[in-house]
mmCIF file of C-alpha atoms in Angstrom:
data_model
loop_
_atom_site.group_PDB
_atom_site.id
_atom_site.type_symbol
_atom_site.label_atom_id
_atom_site.label_comp_id
_atom_site.label_asym_id
_atom_site.label_seq_id
_atom_site.Cartn_x
_atom_site.Cartn_y
_atom_site.Cartn_z
ATOM 1 C CA MET N 1 -22.781 -33.268 5.307
ATOM 2 C CA ARG N 2 -21.691 -34.717 8.638
ATOM 3 C CA MET N 3 -18.494 -33.080 9.955
ATOM 4 C CA GLN N 4 -15.623 -35.588 10.253
ATOM 5 C CA SER N 5 -12.945 -33.239 11.623
ATOM 6 C CA PRO N 6 -12.037 -32.855 15.318
ATOM 7 C CA SER N 7 -13.244 -29.851 17.286
ATOM 8 C CA LEU N 8 -11.214 -26.638 17.323
ATOM 9 C CA SER N 9 -10.600 -26.988 21.056
ATOM 10 C CA GLU N 10 -8.923 -30.340 20.433
ATOM 11 C CA LEU N 11 -6.865 -28.948 17.554
ATOM 12 C CA HIS N 12 -5.812 -25.890 19.565
ATOM 13 C CA ALA N 13 -4.733 -28.091 22.481
ATOM 14 C CA PHE N 14 -2.778 -30.344 20.107
ATOM 15 C CA ALA N 15 -1.066 -27.473 18.249
ATOM 16 C CA GLU N 16 -0.105 -25.610 21.434
ATOM 17 C CA ALA N 17 1.221 -28.727 23.166
ATOM 18 C CA ALA N 18 3.243 -29.519 20.041
ATOM 19 C CA ARG N 19 4.659 -25.992 19.976
ATOM 20 C CA LEU N 20 5.625 -25.971 23.663
ATOM 21 C CA GLY N 21 6.389 -29.684 24.167
ATOM 22 C CA SER N 22 4.410 -29.701 27.396
ATOM 23 C CA TYR N 23 0.773 -30.237 28.379
ATOM 24 C CA THR N 24 1.279 -27.999 31.425
ATOM 25 C CA GLN N 25 2.713 -25.094 29.433
ATOM 26 C CA ALA N 26 -0.008 -25.498 26.799
ATOM 27 C CA ALA N 27 -2.625 -25.253 29.563
ATOM 28 C CA GLU N 28 -1.048 -22.046 30.861
ATOM 29 C CA SER N 29 -0.917 -20.571 27.359
ATOM 30 C CA LEU N 30 -4.574 -21.373 26.618
ATOM 31 C CA HIS N 31 -5.764 -20.475 30.157
ATOM 32 C CA VAL N 32 -7.218 -23.908 30.883
ATOM 33 C CA THR N 33 -6.245 -26.744 33.216
ATOM 34 C CA GLN N 34 -3.628 -29.375 32.429
ATOM 35 C CA GLY N 35 -6.392 -31.957 32.686
ATOM 36 C CA ALA N 36 -8.413 -30.157 29.969
ATOM 37 C CA ILE N 37 -5.427 -30.351 27.609
ATOM 38 C CA SER N 38 -4.864 -34.020 28.396
ATOM 39 C CA ARG N 39 -8.532 -34.894 27.806
ATOM 40 C CA ALA N 40 -8.690 -32.873 24.542
ATOM 41 C CA ILE N 41 -5.640 -34.656 23.127
ATOM 42 C CA ALA N 42 -6.992 -38.037 24.261
ATOM 43 C CA ARG N 43 -10.240 -37.327 22.380
ATOM 44 C CA LEU N 44 -8.211 -36.294 19.330
ATOM 45 C CA GLU N 45 -6.172 -39.502 19.388
ATOM 46 C CA THR N 46 -9.366 -41.570 19.724
ATOM 47 C CA HIS N 47 -10.873 -39.684 16.784
ATOM 48 C CA LEU N 48 -7.772 -40.164 14.626
ATOM 49 C CA GLY N 49 -7.006 -43.735 15.663
ATOM 50 C CA PHE N 50 -3.307 -43.120 16.411
ATOM 51 C CA ALA N 51 -1.130 -41.480 19.057
ATOM 52 C CA VAL N 52 0.074 -37.944 18.346
ATOM 53 C CA PHE N 53 2.470 -37.653 21.312
ATOM 54 C CA GLU N 54 4.905 -39.861 23.157
ATOM 55 C CA ARG N 55 6.583 -39.126 26.461
ATOM 56 C CA GLN N 56 10.335 -38.485 26.547
ATOM 57 C CA GLY N 57 11.226 -37.651 30.115
ATOM 58 C CA ARG N 58 9.161 -34.615 31.094
ATOM 59 C CA ARG N 59 8.468 -33.590 27.513
ATOM 60 C CA SER N 60 5.660 -34.568 25.191
ATOM 61 C CA VAL N 61 7.164 -35.190 21.758
ATOM 62 C CA LEU N 62 5.263 -35.613 18.530
ATOM 63 C CA THR N 63 5.147 -39.052 17.032
ATOM 64 C CA THR N 64 5.890 -39.394 13.318
ATOM 65 C CA ALA N 65 2.158 -39.544 12.590
ATOM 66 C CA GLY N 66 1.570 -36.592 14.920
ATOM 67 C CA ARG N 67 4.169 -34.526 13.060
ATOM 68 C CA GLN N 68 2.585 -35.383 9.719
ATOM 69 C CA TYR N 69 -0.848 -34.409 11.032
ATOM 70 C CA LEU N 70 0.431 -31.101 12.440
ATOM 71 C CA ASP N 71 2.102 -30.252 9.125
ATOM 72 C CA ALA N 72 -1.213 -30.866 7.365
ATOM 73 C CA ILE N 73 -3.508 -28.886 9.692
ATOM 74 C CA GLY N 74 -1.115 -26.150 10.837
ATOM 75 C CA PRO N 75 -1.738 -23.812 7.853
ATOM 76 C CA ALA N 76 -5.507 -24.204 8.258
ATOM 77 C CA ILE N 77 -5.358 -23.259 11.948
ATOM 78 C CA PHE N 78 -3.223 -20.229 11.085
ATOM 79 C CA THR N 79 -5.700 -19.179 8.388
ATOM 80 C CA ILE N 80 -8.641 -19.434 10.793
ATOM 81 C CA GLU N 81 -6.790 -17.431 13.456
ATOM 82 C CA SER N 82 -5.712 -14.735 10.977
ATOM 83 C CA ALA N 83 -9.208 -14.372 9.542
ATOM 84 C CA THR N 84 -10.731 -14.161 13.006
ATOM 85 C CA GLN N 85 -8.277 -11.493 14.142
ATOM 86 C CA ALA N 86 -8.841 -9.480 10.945
ATOM 87 C CA MET N 87 -12.624 -9.558 11.407
ATOM 88 C CA ARG N 88 -12.298 -8.567 15.066
ATOM 89 C CA ARG N 89 -10.113 -5.620 14.114
ATOM 90 C CA LYS N 90 -12.634 -4.604 11.463
ATOM 91 C CA ARG N 91 -15.499 -4.924 13.940
ATOM 92 C CA ASP N 92 -13.590 -2.802 16.436
ATOM 93 C CA GLY N 93 -12.959 -0.169 13.761
ATOM 94 C CA ARG N 94 -9.190 -0.611 13.896
ATOM 95 C CA HIS N 95 -8.652 -2.062 10.425
ATOM 96 C CA VAL N 96 -8.498 -0.200 7.106
ATOM 97 C CA ARG N 97 -8.136 -1.999 3.778
ATOM 98 C CA LEU N 98 -6.988 0.119 0.864
ATOM 99 C CA SER N 99 -6.272 -0.176 -2.842
ATOM 100 C CA MET N 100 -3.936 2.221 -4.631
ATOM 101 C CA PRO N 101 -1.559 2.456 -7.604
ATOM 102 C CA PRO N 102 1.818 0.854 -6.816
ATOM 103 C CA THR N 103 3.764 3.915 -8.014
ATOM 104 C CA LEU N 104 2.150 6.307 -5.541
ATOM 105 C CA PHE N 105 2.275 3.637 -2.846
ATOM 106 C CA SER N 106 6.017 3.099 -3.109
ATOM 107 C CA HIS N 107 7.149 6.655 -3.897
ATOM 108 C CA TRP N 108 4.800 8.737 -1.749
ATOM 109 C CA LEU N 109 2.837 6.794 0.865
ATOM 110 C CA ILE N 110 5.336 4.283 2.244
ATOM 111 C CA PRO N 111 7.830 6.941 3.476
ATOM 112 C CA ARG N 112 4.974 8.549 5.444
ATOM 113 C CA LEU N 113 3.442 5.432 7.010
ATOM 114 C CA PRO N 114 5.737 5.362 10.075
ATOM 115 C CA ASP N 115 4.181 8.689 11.079
ATOM 116 C CA PHE N 116 0.674 7.227 10.800
ATOM 117 C CA ASN N 117 1.674 4.158 12.820
ATOM 118 C CA ALA N 118 3.134 6.397 15.518
ATOM 119 C CA GLN N 119 -0.056 8.458 15.727
ATOM 120 C CA HIS N 120 -2.459 5.496 15.482
ATOM 121 C CA PRO N 121 -0.647 2.439 16.877
ATOM 122 C CA GLY N 122 -3.883 0.447 17.244
ATOM 123 C CA THR N 123 -4.896 0.723 13.593
ATOM 124 C CA VAL N 124 -3.920 -1.946 11.090
ATOM 125 C CA LEU N 125 -3.594 -1.003 7.410
ATOM 126 C CA SER N 126 -3.765 -3.645 4.704
ATOM 127 C CA PHE N 127 -3.512 -3.199 0.959
ATOM 128 C CA ALA N 128 -5.554 -4.964 -1.696
ATOM 129 C CA PRO N 129 -4.116 -5.677 -5.153
ATOM 130 C CA TYR N 130 -4.477 -2.716 -7.513
ATOM 131 C CA ARG N 131 -6.811 -3.180 -10.468
ATOM 132 C CA ARG N 132 -7.037 -0.376 -13.025
ATOM 133 C CA ASP N 133 -10.643 -1.303 -13.928
ATOM 134 C CA ASP N 134 -11.858 -1.700 -10.335
ATOM 135 C CA PRO N 135 -15.467 -0.381 -10.034
ATOM 136 C CA LEU N 136 -14.703 0.841 -6.462
ATOM 137 C CA THR N 137 -17.631 -1.040 -4.957
ATOM 138 C CA SER N 138 -16.062 -4.052 -3.243
ATOM 139 C CA PRO N 139 -17.337 -4.497 0.345
ATOM 140 C CA ASP N 140 -13.918 -5.889 1.319
ATOM 141 C CA ILE N 141 -12.136 -2.591 0.561
ATOM 142 C CA ASP N 142 -12.724 0.525 2.651
ATOM 143 C CA ALA N 143 -11.191 3.131 0.351
ATOM 144 C CA TRP N 144 -9.316 3.518 -2.909
ATOM 145 C CA ILE N 145 -6.705 5.997 -4.112
ATOM 146 C CA ARG N 146 -7.157 6.577 -7.823
ATOM 147 C CA ILE N 147 -5.905 9.011 -10.426
ATOM 148 C CA GLY N 148 -8.637 11.060 -12.062
ATOM 149 C CA SER N 149 -10.200 14.477 -12.294
ATOM 150 C CA GLN N 150 -13.286 16.157 -10.927
ATOM 151 C CA PRO N 151 -16.197 15.797 -10.987
ATOM 152 C CA PHE N 152 -16.349 12.228 -9.690
ATOM 153 C CA PRO N 153 -19.617 10.234 -9.703
ATOM 154 C CA GLU N 154 -22.048 11.205 -6.938
ATOM 155 C CA THR N 155 -21.739 7.674 -5.580
ATOM 156 C CA LEU N 156 -18.166 8.453 -4.451
ATOM 157 C CA GLN N 157 -16.708 10.821 -1.904
ATOM 158 C CA ALA N 158 -13.441 11.947 -3.495
ATOM 159 C CA ASP N 159 -10.749 14.036 -1.767
ATOM 160 C CA TYR N 160 -7.850 15.414 -3.790
ATOM 161 C CA LEU N 161 -4.429 14.479 -2.435
ATOM 162 C CA VAL N 162 -1.466 15.137 -4.741
ATOM 163 C CA GLY N 163 -0.343 14.713 -8.337
ATOM 164 C CA ARG N 164 -1.505 17.812 -10.191
ATOM 165 C CA ASP N 165 1.909 19.490 -10.124
ATOM 166 C CA LEU N 166 3.978 18.635 -13.216
ATOM 167 C CA VAL N 167 7.671 19.487 -13.452
ATOM 168 C CA PRO N 168 10.406 18.871 -16.027
ATOM 169 C CA ILE N 169 13.352 16.771 -14.859
ATOM 170 C CA CYS N 170 16.877 16.295 -16.190
ATOM 171 C CA LEU N 171 20.339 15.291 -15.031
ATOM 172 C CA PRO N 172 21.766 17.678 -12.403
ATOM 173 C CA GLN N 173 24.605 18.791 -14.702
ATOM 174 C CA ASP N 174 22.109 19.603 -17.464
ATOM 175 C CA ALA N 175 20.137 21.858 -15.107
ATOM 176 C CA LEU N 176 23.152 24.201 -15.097
ATOM 177 C CA VAL N 177 22.582 25.088 -18.759
ATOM 178 C CA LEU N 178 18.825 24.600 -19.161
ATOM 179 C CA HIS N 179 17.500 27.910 -17.824
ATOM 180 C CA ARG N 180 14.548 28.716 -20.098
ATOM 181 C CA PRO N 181 11.640 26.564 -21.333
ATOM 182 C CA GLN N 182 12.936 27.112 -24.883
ATOM 183 C CA ASP N 183 16.209 25.430 -23.917
ATOM 184 C CA LEU N 184 14.365 22.165 -23.316
ATOM 185 C CA LEU N 185 13.134 22.055 -26.922
ATOM 186 C CA ARG N 186 16.662 21.188 -28.014
ATOM 187 C CA ARG N 187 16.835 18.034 -25.899
ATOM 188 C CA PRO N 188 15.302 14.576 -26.526
ATOM 189 C CA LEU N 189 11.883 14.500 -24.880
ATOM 190 C CA LEU N 190 10.775 11.392 -22.968
ATOM 191 C CA ALA N 191 7.056 10.861 -22.355
ATOM 192 C CA HIS N 192 4.634 8.763 -20.320
ATOM 193 C CA THR N 193 2.828 6.286 -22.574
ATOM 194 C CA ASN N 194 -0.604 7.104 -21.133
ATOM 195 C CA TYR N 195 -0.118 10.893 -21.212
ATOM 196 C CA PRO N 196 1.834 11.733 -24.382
ATOM 197 C CA ASP N 197 0.442 15.295 -24.494
ATOM 198 C CA ASN N 198 2.024 16.384 -21.194
ATOM 199 C CA TRP N 199 5.011 17.967 -22.939
ATOM 200 C CA ALA N 200 2.870 19.935 -25.418
ATOM 201 C CA ARG N 201 0.697 21.209 -22.585
ATOM 202 C CA TRP N 202 3.745 22.193 -20.530
ATOM 203 C CA PHE N 203 5.437 24.075 -23.415
ATOM 204 C CA GLU N 204 2.191 25.846 -24.253
ATOM 205 C CA LYS N 205 1.776 26.941 -20.618
ATOM 206 C CA MET N 206 5.370 28.189 -20.603
ATOM 207 C CA GLY N 207 4.656 30.359 -23.656
ATOM 208 C CA CYS N 208 6.666 28.357 -26.181
ATOM 209 C CA ASP N 209 5.319 28.408 -29.715
ATOM 210 C CA GLY N 210 4.705 25.113 -31.505
ATOM 211 C CA PRO N 211 5.051 22.823 -33.240
ATOM 212 C CA TYR N 212 6.696 20.821 -30.491
ATOM 213 C CA PRO N 213 9.088 17.894 -31.043
ATOM 214 C CA ALA N 214 7.611 14.412 -30.874
ATOM 215 C CA PRO N 215 8.827 12.335 -27.906
ATOM 216 C CA ALA N 216 12.003 10.385 -28.588
ATOM 217 C CA ALA N 217 10.695 7.512 -26.433
ATOM 218 C CA ASP N 218 7.794 6.760 -24.111
ATOM 219 C CA PHE N 219 7.500 4.626 -20.987
ATOM 220 C CA GLU N 220 4.463 3.140 -19.264
ATOM 221 C CA LEU N 221 5.753 3.560 -15.708
ATOM 222 C CA VAL N 222 7.020 6.734 -14.050
ATOM 223 C CA GLY N 223 9.857 4.773 -12.461
ATOM 224 C CA MET N 224 11.075 3.704 -15.899
ATOM 225 C CA LEU N 225 10.747 7.271 -17.157
ATOM 226 C CA VAL N 226 12.895 8.593 -14.320
ATOM 227 C CA GLN N 227 15.493 5.869 -14.842
ATOM 228 C CA ALA N 228 15.687 6.811 -18.515
ATOM 229 C CA VAL N 229 16.444 10.405 -17.515
ATOM 230 C CA ILE N 230 19.111 9.245 -15.058
ATOM 231 C CA ALA N 231 20.637 7.103 -17.825
ATOM 232 C CA GLY N 232 20.987 10.214 -19.996
ATOM 233 C CA MET N 233 18.358 9.368 -22.612
ATOM 234 C CA GLY N 234 16.715 12.791 -22.399
ATOM 235 C CA ILE N 235 14.418 14.921 -20.247
ATOM 236 C CA ALA N 236 10.900 14.219 -18.990
ATOM 237 C CA VAL N 237 7.928 15.930 -17.402
ATOM 238 C CA VAL N 238 6.428 14.072 -14.421
ATOM 239 C CA GLN N 239 4.253 14.465 -11.328
ATOM 240 C CA ARG N 240 6.393 16.033 -8.646
ATOM 241 C CA CYS N 241 4.975 13.881 -5.838
ATOM 242 C CA LEU N 242 6.575 10.783 -7.418
ATOM 243 C CA ILE N 243 10.167 12.027 -7.640
ATOM 244 C CA GLU N 244 10.980 13.575 -4.253
ATOM 245 C CA ASP N 245 13.428 10.814 -3.264
ATOM 246 C CA ASP N 246 15.317 11.142 -6.550
ATOM 247 C CA LEU N 247 15.433 14.924 -6.195
ATOM 248 C CA ALA N 248 16.656 14.741 -2.602
ATOM 249 C CA ALA N 249 19.331 12.212 -3.562
ATOM 250 C CA GLY N 250 20.584 14.435 -6.383
ATOM 251 C CA ARG N 251 19.917 11.875 -9.095
ATOM 252 C CA ILE N 252 17.754 14.333 -11.033
ATOM 253 C CA ALA N 253 17.042 18.062 -10.991
ATOM 254 C CA ILE N 254 14.282 20.465 -12.044
ATOM 255 C CA PRO N 255 15.716 22.818 -14.679
ATOM 256 C CA VAL N 256 12.818 25.290 -14.910
ATOM 257 C CA HIS N 257 10.947 26.235 -11.742
ATOM 258 C CA ARG N 258 7.611 27.489 -12.986
ATOM 259 C CA PRO N 259 4.310 26.214 -11.566
ATOM 260 C CA PHE N 260 2.179 24.111 -13.859
ATOM 261 C CA GLN N 261 -0.846 22.067 -12.830
ATOM 262 C CA ILE N 262 -2.997 19.597 -14.719
ATOM 263 C CA GLU N 263 -6.584 18.742 -13.862
ATOM 264 C CA ARG N 264 -5.952 15.109 -12.936
ATOM 265 C CA GLY N 265 -4.386 13.916 -9.733
ATOM 266 C CA TYR N 266 -4.626 11.268 -7.036
ATOM 267 C CA PHE N 267 -7.868 11.197 -5.046
ATOM 268 C CA LEU N 268 -8.911 9.267 -1.949
ATOM 269 C CA CYS N 269 -12.243 7.666 -2.884
ATOM 270 C CA GLN N 270 -14.838 5.915 -0.760
ATOM 271 C CA PRO N 271 -18.491 4.993 -1.375
ATOM 272 C CA ALA N 272 -20.643 7.964 -0.356
ATOM 273 C CA SER N 273 -23.377 5.702 1.025
ATOM 274 C CA ARG N 274 -21.065 3.603 3.208
ATOM 275 C CA PRO N 275 -20.419 4.863 6.772
ATOM 276 C CA ALA N 276 -16.707 5.270 7.426
ATOM 277 C CA SER N 277 -15.231 3.469 10.415
ATOM 278 C CA HIS N 278 -13.354 5.450 13.054
ATOM 279 C CA ALA N 279 -10.098 4.010 11.699
ATOM 280 C CA LEU N 280 -10.907 5.146 8.169
ATOM 281 C CA GLN N 281 -11.818 8.607 9.448
ATOM 282 C CA ASP N 282 -8.471 8.796 11.247
ATOM 283 C CA PHE N 283 -6.609 7.632 8.138
ATOM 284 C CA ARG N 284 -8.433 10.122 5.906
ATOM 285 C CA ALA N 285 -7.669 13.026 8.254
ATOM 286 C CA TRP N 286 -4.009 12.025 8.471
ATOM 287 C CA LEU N 287 -3.716 11.521 4.702
ATOM 288 C CA LEU N 288 -5.279 14.908 3.914
ATOM 289 C CA ALA N 289 -2.898 16.579 6.382
ATOM 290 C CA GLN N 290 0.073 14.933 4.679
ATOM 291 C CA ALA N 291 -1.195 16.032 1.260
ATOM 292 C CA LEU N 292 -1.817 19.611 2.433
ATOM 293 C CA ALA N 293 1.716 19.814 3.851
ATOM 294 C CA ASP N 294 3.090 18.717 0.470
ATOM 295 C CA GLN N 295 0.952 21.244 -1.383
ATOM 296 C CA GLN N 296 2.158 24.033 0.888
ATOM 297 C CA ARG N 297 5.803 23.067 0.520
ATOM 298 C CA THR N 298 5.455 22.847 -3.259
ATOM 299 C CA ALA N 299 3.864 26.315 -3.324
ATOM 300 C CA LEU N 300 6.886 27.640 -1.429
ATOM 301 C CA GLY N 301 9.281 25.921 -3.832
ATOM 302 C CA LEU N 302 10.598 23.530 -1.202
ATOM 303 C CA SER N 303 11.314 19.853 -1.530
ATOM 304 C CA ALA N 304 8.434 17.834 -0.095
ATOM 305 C CA ALA N 305 9.102 15.601 2.891
ATOM 306 C CA PRO N 306 6.953 13.431 5.134
ATOM 307 C CA ALA N 307 5.281 15.574 7.780
ATOM 308 C CA ALA N 308 6.357 14.777 11.313
#
């Protein structure tokens, strides 16, 4: 099909002159001569069959038709520029595209990202939409953070991060009277919809004989589970890495401090056969250091915090 649209050089000259209101300033911005801008816009007007600018004193002002045309093509120019910059960053190894569960993203990763940006100011991170059934093979995504347990398929390189540590949580005032695991059996138990056996496993590990009470309610999201505890509906058992902000703010407390780990956790996954860019290697090293710092602080019984 024969192309009917103007050239990009003509569109760039038009868009920049419209933004600055001056052919001279547009030439300086695009590092060309004022004559090159004038000729490009003249070719554009010939192609379109109408004037896009009119002179008002020293300024070049869009005509009504010129404004309508700019409104129509502006988003397309922006899309082309954004895509080009993204591909250049990827080519230069300074772009990492990730996919991860929203809960871990908001509660654990986001508070730590300023540290990564400070250490790697030239690296751009972008985040793909999370899909639970993602096969982890998309060429547009560099790495995934997923919850699971070892062993992972040989096609993936999987590094454990956080999430194996489970702790009971309650209201701070309740922690003053809930000293033993047996004390928790007398309170309404709240559970995660996808992991209803977490309470039974925790009580068994703590040496409490069954049968154990059935959960009074269950919630699909950890954030909802924590809010239910804060509202006074009962007590819950959750992954410690997802509640540090609520613990630090005093909205919840851990009534029984005894270590308990499950086999599943959050892992950084990437295709084993795909070479990692320098940016991805930097991100992986930084992420593993953050995770190790959390693991060490948890082992010492301290509240986790983003590593400086």
